[in-house]
mmCIF file of C-alpha atoms in Angstrom:
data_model
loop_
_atom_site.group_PDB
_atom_site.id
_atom_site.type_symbol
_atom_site.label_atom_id
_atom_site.label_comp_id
_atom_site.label_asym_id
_atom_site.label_seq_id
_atom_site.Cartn_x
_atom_site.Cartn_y
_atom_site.Cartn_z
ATOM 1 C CA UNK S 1 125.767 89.951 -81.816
ATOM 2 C CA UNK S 2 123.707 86.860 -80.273
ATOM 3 C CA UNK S 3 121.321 87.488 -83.517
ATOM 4 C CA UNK S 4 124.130 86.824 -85.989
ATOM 5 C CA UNK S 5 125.943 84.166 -83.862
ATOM 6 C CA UNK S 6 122.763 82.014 -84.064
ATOM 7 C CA UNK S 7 122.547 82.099 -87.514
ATOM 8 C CA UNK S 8 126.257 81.218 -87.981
ATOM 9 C CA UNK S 9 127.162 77.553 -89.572
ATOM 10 C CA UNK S 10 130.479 77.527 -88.469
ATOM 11 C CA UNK S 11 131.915 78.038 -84.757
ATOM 12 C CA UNK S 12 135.193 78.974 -83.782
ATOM 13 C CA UNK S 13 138.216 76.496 -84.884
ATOM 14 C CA UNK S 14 136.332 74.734 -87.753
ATOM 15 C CA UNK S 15 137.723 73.585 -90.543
ATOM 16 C CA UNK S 16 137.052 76.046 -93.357
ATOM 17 C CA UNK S 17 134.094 75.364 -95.647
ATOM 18 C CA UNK S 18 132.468 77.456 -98.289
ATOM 19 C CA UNK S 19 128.683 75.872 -98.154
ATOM 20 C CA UNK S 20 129.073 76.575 -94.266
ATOM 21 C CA UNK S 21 130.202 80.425 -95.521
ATOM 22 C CA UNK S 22 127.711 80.874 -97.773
ATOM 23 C CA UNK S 23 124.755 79.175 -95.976
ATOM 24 C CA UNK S 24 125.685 81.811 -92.739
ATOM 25 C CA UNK S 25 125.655 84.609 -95.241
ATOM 26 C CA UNK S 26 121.888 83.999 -96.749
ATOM 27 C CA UNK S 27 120.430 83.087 -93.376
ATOM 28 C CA UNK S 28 122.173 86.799 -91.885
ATOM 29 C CA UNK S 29 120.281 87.875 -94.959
ATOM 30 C CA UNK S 30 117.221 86.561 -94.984
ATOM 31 C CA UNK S 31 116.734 87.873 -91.518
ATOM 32 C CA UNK S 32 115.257 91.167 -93.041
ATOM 33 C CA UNK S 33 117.206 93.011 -89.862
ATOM 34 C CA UNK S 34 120.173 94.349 -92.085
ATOM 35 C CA UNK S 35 120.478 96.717 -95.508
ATOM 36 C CA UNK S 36 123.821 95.098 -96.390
ATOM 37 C CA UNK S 37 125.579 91.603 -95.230
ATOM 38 C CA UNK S 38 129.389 91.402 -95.429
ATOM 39 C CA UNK S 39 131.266 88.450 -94.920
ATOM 40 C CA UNK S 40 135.197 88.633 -95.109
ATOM 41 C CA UNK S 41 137.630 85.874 -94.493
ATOM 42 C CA UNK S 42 140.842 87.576 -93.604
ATOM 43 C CA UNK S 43 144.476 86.173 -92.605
ATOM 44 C CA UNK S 44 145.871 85.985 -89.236
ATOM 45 C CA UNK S 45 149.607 85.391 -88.253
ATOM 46 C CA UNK S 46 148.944 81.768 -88.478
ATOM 47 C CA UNK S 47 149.269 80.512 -92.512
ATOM 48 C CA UNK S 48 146.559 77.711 -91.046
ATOM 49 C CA UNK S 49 143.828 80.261 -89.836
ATOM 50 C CA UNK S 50 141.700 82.652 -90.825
ATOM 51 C CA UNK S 51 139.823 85.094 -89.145
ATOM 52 C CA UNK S 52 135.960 85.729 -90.313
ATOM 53 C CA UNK S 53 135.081 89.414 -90.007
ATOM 54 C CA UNK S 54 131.185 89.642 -90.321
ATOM 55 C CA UNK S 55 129.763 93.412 -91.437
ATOM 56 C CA UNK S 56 126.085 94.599 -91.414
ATOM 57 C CA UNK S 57 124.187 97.533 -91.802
ATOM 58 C CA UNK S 58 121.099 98.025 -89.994
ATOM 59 C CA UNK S 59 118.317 98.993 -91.342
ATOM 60 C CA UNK S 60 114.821 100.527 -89.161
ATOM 61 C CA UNK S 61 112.760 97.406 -88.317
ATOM 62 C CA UNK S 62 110.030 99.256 -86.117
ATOM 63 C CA UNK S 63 106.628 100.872 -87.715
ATOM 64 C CA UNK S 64 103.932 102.724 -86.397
ATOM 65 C CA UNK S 65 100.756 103.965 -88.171
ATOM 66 C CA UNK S 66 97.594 105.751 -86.958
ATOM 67 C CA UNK S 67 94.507 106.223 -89.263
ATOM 68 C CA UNK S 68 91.076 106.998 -89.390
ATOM 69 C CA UNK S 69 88.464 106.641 -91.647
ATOM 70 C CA UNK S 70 84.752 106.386 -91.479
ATOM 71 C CA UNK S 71 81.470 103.512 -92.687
ATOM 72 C CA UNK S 72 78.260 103.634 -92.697
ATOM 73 C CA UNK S 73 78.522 100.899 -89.966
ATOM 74 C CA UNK S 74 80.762 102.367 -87.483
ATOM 75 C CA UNK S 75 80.389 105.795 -88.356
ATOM 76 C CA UNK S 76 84.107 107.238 -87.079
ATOM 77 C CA UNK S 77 86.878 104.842 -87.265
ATOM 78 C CA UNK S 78 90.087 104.914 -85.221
ATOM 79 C CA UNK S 79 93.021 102.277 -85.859
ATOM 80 C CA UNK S 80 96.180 101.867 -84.798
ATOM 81 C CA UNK S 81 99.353 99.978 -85.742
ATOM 82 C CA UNK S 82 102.573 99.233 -83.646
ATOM 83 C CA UNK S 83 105.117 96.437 -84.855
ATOM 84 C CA UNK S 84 108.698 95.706 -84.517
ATOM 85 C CA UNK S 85 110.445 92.613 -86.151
ATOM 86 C CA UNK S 86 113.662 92.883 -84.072
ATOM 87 C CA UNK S 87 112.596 94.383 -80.449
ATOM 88 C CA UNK S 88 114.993 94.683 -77.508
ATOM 89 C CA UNK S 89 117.370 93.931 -80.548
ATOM 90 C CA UNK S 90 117.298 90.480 -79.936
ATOM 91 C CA UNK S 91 115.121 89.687 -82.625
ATOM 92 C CA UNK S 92 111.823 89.239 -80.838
ATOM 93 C CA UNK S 93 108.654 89.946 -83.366
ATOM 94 C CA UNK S 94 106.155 92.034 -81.277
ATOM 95 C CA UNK S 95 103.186 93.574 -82.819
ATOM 96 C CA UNK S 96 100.492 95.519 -81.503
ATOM 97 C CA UNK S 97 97.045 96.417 -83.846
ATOM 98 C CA UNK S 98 94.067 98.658 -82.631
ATOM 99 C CA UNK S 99 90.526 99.518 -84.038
ATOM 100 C CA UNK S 100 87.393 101.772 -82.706
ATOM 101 C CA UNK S 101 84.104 102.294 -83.910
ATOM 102 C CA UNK S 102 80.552 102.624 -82.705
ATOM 103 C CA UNK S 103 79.835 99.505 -83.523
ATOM 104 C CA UNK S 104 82.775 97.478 -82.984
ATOM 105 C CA UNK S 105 86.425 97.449 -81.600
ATOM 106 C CA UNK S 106 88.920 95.497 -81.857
ATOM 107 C CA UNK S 107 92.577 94.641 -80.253
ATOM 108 C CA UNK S 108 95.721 92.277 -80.966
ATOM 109 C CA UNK S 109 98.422 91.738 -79.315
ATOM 110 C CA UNK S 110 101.139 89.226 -80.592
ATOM 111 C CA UNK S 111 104.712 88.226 -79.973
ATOM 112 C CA UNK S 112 107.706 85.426 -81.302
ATOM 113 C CA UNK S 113 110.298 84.488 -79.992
ATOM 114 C CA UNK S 114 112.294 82.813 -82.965
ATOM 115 C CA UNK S 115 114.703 80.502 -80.824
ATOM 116 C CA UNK S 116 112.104 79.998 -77.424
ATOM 117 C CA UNK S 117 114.560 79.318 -74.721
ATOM 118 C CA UNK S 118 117.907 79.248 -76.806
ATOM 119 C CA UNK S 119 116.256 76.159 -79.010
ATOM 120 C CA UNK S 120 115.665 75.703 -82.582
ATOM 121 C CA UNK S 121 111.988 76.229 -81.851
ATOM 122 C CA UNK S 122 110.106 79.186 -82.280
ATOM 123 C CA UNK S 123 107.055 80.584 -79.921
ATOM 124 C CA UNK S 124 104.542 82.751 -80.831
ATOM 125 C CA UNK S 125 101.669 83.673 -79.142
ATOM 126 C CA UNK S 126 99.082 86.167 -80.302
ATOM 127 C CA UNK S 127 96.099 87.640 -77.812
ATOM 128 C CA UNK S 128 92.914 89.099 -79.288
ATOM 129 C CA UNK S 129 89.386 91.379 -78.098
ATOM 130 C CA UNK S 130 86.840 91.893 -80.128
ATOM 131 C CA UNK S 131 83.457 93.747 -79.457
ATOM 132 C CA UNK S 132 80.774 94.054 -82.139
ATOM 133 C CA UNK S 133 77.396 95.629 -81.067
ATOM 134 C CA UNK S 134 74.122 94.709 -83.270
ATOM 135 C CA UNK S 135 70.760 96.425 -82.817
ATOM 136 C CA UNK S 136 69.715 94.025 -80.430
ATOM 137 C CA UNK S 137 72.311 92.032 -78.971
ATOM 138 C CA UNK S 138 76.332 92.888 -78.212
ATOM 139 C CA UNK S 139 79.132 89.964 -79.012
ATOM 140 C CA UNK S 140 82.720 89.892 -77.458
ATOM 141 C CA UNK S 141 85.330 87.356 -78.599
ATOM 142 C CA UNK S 142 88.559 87.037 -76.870
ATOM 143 C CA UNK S 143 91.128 84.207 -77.322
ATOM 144 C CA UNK S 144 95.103 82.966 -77.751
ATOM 145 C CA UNK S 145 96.710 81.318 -79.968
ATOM 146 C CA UNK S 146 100.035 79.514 -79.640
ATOM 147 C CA UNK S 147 102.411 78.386 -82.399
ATOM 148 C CA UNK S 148 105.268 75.942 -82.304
ATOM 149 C CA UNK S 149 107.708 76.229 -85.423
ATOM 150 C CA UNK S 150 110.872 74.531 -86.430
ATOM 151 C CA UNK S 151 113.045 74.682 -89.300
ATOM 152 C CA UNK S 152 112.528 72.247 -92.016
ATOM 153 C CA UNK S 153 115.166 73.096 -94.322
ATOM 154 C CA UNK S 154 118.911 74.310 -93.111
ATOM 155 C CA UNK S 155 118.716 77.642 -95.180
ATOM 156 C CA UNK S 156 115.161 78.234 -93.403
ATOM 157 C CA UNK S 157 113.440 78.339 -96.453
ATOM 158 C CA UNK S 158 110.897 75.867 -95.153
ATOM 159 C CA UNK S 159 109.347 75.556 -91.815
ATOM 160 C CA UNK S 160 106.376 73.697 -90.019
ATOM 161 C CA UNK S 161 104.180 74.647 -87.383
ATOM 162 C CA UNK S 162 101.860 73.258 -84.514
ATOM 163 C CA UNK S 163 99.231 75.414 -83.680
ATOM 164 C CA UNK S 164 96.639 76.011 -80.956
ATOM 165 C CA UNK S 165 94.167 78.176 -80.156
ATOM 166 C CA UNK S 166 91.367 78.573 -77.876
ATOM 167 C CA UNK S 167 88.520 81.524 -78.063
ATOM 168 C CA UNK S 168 85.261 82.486 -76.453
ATOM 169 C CA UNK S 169 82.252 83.841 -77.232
ATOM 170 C CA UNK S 170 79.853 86.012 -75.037
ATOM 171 C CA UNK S 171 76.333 87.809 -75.923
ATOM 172 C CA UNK S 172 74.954 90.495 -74.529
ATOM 173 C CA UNK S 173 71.290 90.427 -74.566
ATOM 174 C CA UNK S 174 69.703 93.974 -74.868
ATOM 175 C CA UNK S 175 66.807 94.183 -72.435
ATOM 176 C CA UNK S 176 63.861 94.795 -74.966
ATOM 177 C CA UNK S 177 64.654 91.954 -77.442
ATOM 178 C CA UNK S 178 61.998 88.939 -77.600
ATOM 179 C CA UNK S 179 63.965 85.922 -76.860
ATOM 180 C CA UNK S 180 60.995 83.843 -77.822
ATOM 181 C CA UNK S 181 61.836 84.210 -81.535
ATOM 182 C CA UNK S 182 63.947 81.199 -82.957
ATOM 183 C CA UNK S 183 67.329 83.051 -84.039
ATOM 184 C CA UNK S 184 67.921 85.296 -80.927
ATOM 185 C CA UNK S 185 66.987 81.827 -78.387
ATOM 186 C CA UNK S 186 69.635 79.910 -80.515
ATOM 187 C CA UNK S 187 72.556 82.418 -80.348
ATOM 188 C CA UNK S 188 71.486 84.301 -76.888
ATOM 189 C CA UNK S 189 70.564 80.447 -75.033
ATOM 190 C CA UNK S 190 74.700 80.114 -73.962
ATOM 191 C CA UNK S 191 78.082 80.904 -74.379
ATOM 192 C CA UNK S 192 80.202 79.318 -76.693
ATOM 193 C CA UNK S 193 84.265 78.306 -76.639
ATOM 194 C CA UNK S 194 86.089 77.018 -79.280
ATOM 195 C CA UNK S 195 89.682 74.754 -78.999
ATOM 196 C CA UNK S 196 91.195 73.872 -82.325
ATOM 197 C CA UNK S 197 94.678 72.496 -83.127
ATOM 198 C CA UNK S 198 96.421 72.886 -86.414
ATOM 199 C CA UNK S 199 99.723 71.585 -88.468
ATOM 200 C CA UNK S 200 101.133 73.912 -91.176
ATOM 201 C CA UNK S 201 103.706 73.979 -93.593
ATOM 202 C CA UNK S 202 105.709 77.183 -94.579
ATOM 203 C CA UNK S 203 108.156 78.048 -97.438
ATOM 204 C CA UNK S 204 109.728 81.241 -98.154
ATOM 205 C CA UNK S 205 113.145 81.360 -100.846
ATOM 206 C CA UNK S 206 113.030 85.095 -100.748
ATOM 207 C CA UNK S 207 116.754 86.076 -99.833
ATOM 208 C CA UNK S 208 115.013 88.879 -97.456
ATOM 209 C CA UNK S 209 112.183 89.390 -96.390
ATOM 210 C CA UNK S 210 111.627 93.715 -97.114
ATOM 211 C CA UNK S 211 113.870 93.566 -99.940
ATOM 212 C CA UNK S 212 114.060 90.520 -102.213
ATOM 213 C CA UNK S 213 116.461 90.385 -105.193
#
């Protein structure tokens, strides 16, 4: 219910309007939560109102997949996939991606919140690990990022973003490399972090997102 309600144009005693109506109906839609959107105005006992009776049909917005494969690199590959566009029902984003190898791994771990505190602002934040082991030398990376987004359009068609992100970089030194050579003193001498911050634009007239028509 709190789902739909947000995306409603109208409130409760409004003076009826059919943009308001329709503009409801295609941002319900666009959500990508529901098969089928119904929206019917129906009479009350009062000639002057009209009651709105909203319909949906759910449709499965969870997915998990496991593979494996194998490279030349890694040898046996294991991955993993776990995402859900409308958790708790709410309409939280949370997604969850693994990979294993011999020679690397890797692991992300993101969620949105599409109205952050009951505002017009979205939050996302996204969490990654990865390990990647050379002959000589191992490197992990690990890092956040953080996205601010607001509508730019009333239909949500169009949307901007602030972004920030921060990640680190560590190397392992394996004990019988020669540090003395050039390319392993450069990357192997320190530690590296990295802080960047980003504005980006968005737009997206699909009228939903799994199923366009």
């Amino acid at each position: 219910d709190p789902v739909i309600r947000r995306e409603m144009r109208m409130v409760e005693g409004q003076l009826y309007s059919a943009r308001a109506l329709q503009l409801s109906n295609t941002r319900v839609r666009r959500l990508g939560f529901f098969e089928d959107v119904g929206f019917e105005p129906e009479p009350t006992d009062d000639p002057a109102q009209l009651d709105l009776k909203v319909s949906v049909v759910e449709r499965p917005t969870g997915a998990f997949s496991f593979g494996a494969g194998f490279s030349s690199q890694d040898k046996f590959v294991l991955s993993a996939s776990l995402n859900n566009s409308n958790a708790f029902g709410l309409g939280y984003r949370l997604s969850l991606t693994a990979d294993y190898g011999r020679r690397s791994s890797r692991l992300y771990v993101s969620a949105t919140d599409p109205y952050f505190l009951d505002s017009e602002f979205s939050l996302g934040l996204t969490g990654f690990i990865t390990t990647v082991r050379f002959q000589d030398f191992e490197q992990d990376q690990r890092g956040v990022d953080v996205t601010l987004g607001h509508a730019l359009r009333e239909d949500n068609t169009a949307r901007g973003f602030l972004n920030y992100s921060f990640a680190e970089r560590r190397v392992k030194q394996a004990a019988n490399v020669n540090t003395s050579a050039p390319l392993f003193r450069e990357i192997l001498q320190k530690n590296e972090s990295t802080s960047l911050m980003g504005v980006a634009f968005r737009s997206d007239t699909r009228d939903d997102r799994f199923a366009p028509t």
